[in-house]
XYZ file of C-alpha atoms in Angstrom:
180
model
C -32.181 15.287 -4.273
C -30.072 13.198 -6.633
C -26.975 14.912 -5.261
C -27.868 13.805 -1.748
C -28.179 10.194 -2.919
C -24.768 10.349 -4.586
C -23.027 11.933 -1.594
C -22.450 8.640 0.330
C -21.034 7.053 -2.827
C -18.682 10.012 -3.361
C -17.480 9.784 0.235
C -16.901 6.027 -0.085
C -14.923 6.460 -3.314
C -12.814 9.185 -1.719
C -12.064 7.098 1.373
C -11.224 3.926 -0.526
C -9.029 5.752 -3.023
C -6.972 7.197 -0.179
C -6.589 3.861 1.582
C -5.703 1.747 -1.418
C -2.447 -0.108 -1.546
C -0.481 -0.566 -4.742
C 1.526 -3.791 -4.804
C 4.043 -5.129 -7.283
C 6.687 -7.811 -7.234
C 9.638 -9.036 -9.241
C 11.637 -12.237 -9.039
C 14.465 -14.277 -10.492
C 12.853 -16.647 -13.001
C 15.751 -19.106 -12.560
C 15.247 -19.476 -8.791
C 13.630 -22.661 -7.465
C 11.232 -21.296 -4.876
C 9.970 -24.753 -3.899
C 13.379 -25.531 -2.343
C 13.011 -22.732 0.223
C 11.552 -23.953 3.500
C 13.257 -21.871 6.211
C 13.891 -18.163 6.751
C 15.613 -15.667 9.009
C 15.781 -11.886 9.058
C 18.770 -10.110 7.533
C 19.766 -7.835 10.408
C 22.172 -5.637 8.415
C 19.441 -4.791 5.910
C 16.732 -4.244 8.495
C 18.982 -1.966 10.572
C 19.267 0.359 7.541
C 15.480 0.756 7.156
C 14.478 4.352 7.844
C 11.604 3.698 10.259
C 11.423 3.587 14.017
C 12.516 0.481 15.869
C 8.887 -0.024 16.924
C 7.755 -0.042 13.303
C 10.588 -2.418 12.380
C 9.310 -4.809 15.039
C 5.766 -4.486 13.701
C 6.926 -5.162 10.148
C 9.063 -8.138 11.166
C 6.227 -9.667 13.238
C 3.841 -9.276 10.296
C 6.330 -10.824 7.858
C 7.027 -13.695 10.249
C 3.303 -14.387 10.691
C 2.712 -14.423 6.921
C 5.673 -16.699 6.187
C 4.723 -19.110 8.986
C 1.178 -19.208 7.564
C 2.696 -20.169 4.193
C 4.481 -23.135 5.803
C 7.950 -21.646 6.242
C 9.937 -22.192 9.436
C 12.095 -19.618 11.179
C 15.615 -21.042 11.495
C 19.166 -20.309 12.579
C 20.303 -21.976 9.329
C 17.829 -20.507 6.835
C 17.340 -21.119 3.134
C 16.407 -17.464 2.618
C 17.043 -14.169 4.371
C 14.336 -11.536 4.611
C 15.274 -7.868 4.467
C 13.222 -4.687 4.331
C 13.655 -1.174 3.024
C 11.269 1.736 3.522
C 10.617 5.119 1.953
C 8.047 7.778 2.638
C 7.016 11.061 1.076
C 4.412 13.694 1.657
C 1.602 13.789 -0.886
C -1.109 16.352 -1.539
C -4.383 15.641 -3.333
C -6.351 18.610 -4.644
C -9.840 17.887 -5.929
C -12.061 20.488 -7.530
C -15.672 19.367 -7.303
C -17.621 21.839 -9.414
C -21.263 21.403 -10.248
C -23.602 23.776 -11.956
C -27.133 23.260 -13.158
C -29.362 25.280 -15.410
C -30.633 25.513 -18.936
C -27.981 24.233 -21.315
C -27.574 24.133 -25.036
C -30.234 22.262 -26.933
C -33.454 20.952 -25.468
C -34.231 20.444 -21.812
C -32.292 20.634 -18.583
C -28.505 20.593 -18.913
C -25.179 21.537 -17.435
C -24.320 25.236 -17.145
C -21.624 26.267 -14.625
C -22.490 29.977 -14.949
C -26.128 29.708 -13.990
C -26.289 27.951 -10.621
C -24.015 25.617 -8.731
C -21.281 25.222 -6.192
C -17.520 25.116 -6.109
C -15.932 22.787 -3.586
C -12.161 22.368 -3.439
C -10.792 19.585 -1.250
C -7.131 19.589 -0.239
C -5.847 16.457 1.430
C -2.279 16.023 2.706
C -0.985 12.596 3.698
C 2.171 10.522 3.948
C 2.660 7.820 1.353
C 4.801 4.965 2.569
C 6.584 2.351 0.503
C 7.697 -0.965 1.940
C 10.153 -3.191 0.078
C 10.420 -6.819 1.193
C 13.470 -8.621 -0.182
C 13.944 -12.393 -0.172
C 17.622 -13.349 -0.514
C 18.910 -16.847 -1.295
C 21.237 -17.590 1.625
C 23.466 -20.063 -0.273
C 24.498 -17.733 -3.091
C 23.646 -14.449 -1.342
C 21.472 -13.203 -4.254
C 18.144 -11.413 -4.312
C 15.526 -13.849 -5.655
C 12.272 -11.984 -4.946
C 11.219 -8.429 -4.150
C 7.763 -7.216 -3.207
C 6.836 -3.541 -3.041
C 3.752 -1.971 -1.498
C 2.853 1.734 -1.510
C -0.070 3.415 0.163
C -1.319 6.113 2.468
C -0.118 6.043 6.051
C -2.643 7.580 8.427
C -2.457 6.144 11.859
C -3.703 7.872 14.948
C -2.887 5.015 17.320
C -0.366 2.179 17.633
C -3.187 -0.324 17.073
C -4.217 1.280 13.780
C -0.568 1.495 12.733
C -0.103 -2.201 13.454
C -3.214 -3.091 11.424
C -2.033 -0.980 8.467
C 1.416 -2.608 8.559
C -0.192 -6.073 8.656
C -2.288 -5.100 5.649
C 0.806 -3.879 3.747
C 2.756 -7.064 4.491
C -0.154 -9.414 3.766
C -0.843 -7.859 0.367
C 2.846 -7.765 -0.589
C 3.520 -11.357 0.444
C 0.346 -12.569 -1.274
C 2.533 -12.608 -4.393
C 5.209 -14.781 -2.747
C 6.274 -17.342 -3.774
C 5.597 -16.565 -7.416
C 3.353 -18.906 -9.353
C 1.525 -20.264 -6.302
């Protein structure tokens, strides 16, 4: 009976661990981020990203929305250029969920995998995507900030893909500009 009560919790933990997003960022400590007010996309960098043109559009729209929400303005004469880079790799999770119950050592009811139990092996294959967002100072053409987000990519529809990309971008750009 206790196992049945724990089953929903185990499913929730499994689902949230697969959907988590790991985010990190790095920046030039000498850069004055408060001077940056305008942005544009760095076409040469974005063209090199190894995702479909549809996904590039989704990523760029999400970045634009986040930067506009932060008070930046899109401009033909920007203070910063925004570039992206992507990577993906196939991942496999193997979980061995063994449980056995019976009389154990010592007094009372205990754990004994040879007496009674079950063996449940879960194999889960998914694509892990990594999105790099680079902010480049336009005046001196130097990278001043980089945000990186990695997480599972499981999209069965364009709408779900768009939502996942928005989530990636929002969490990455939550750390930009640094110190705010």
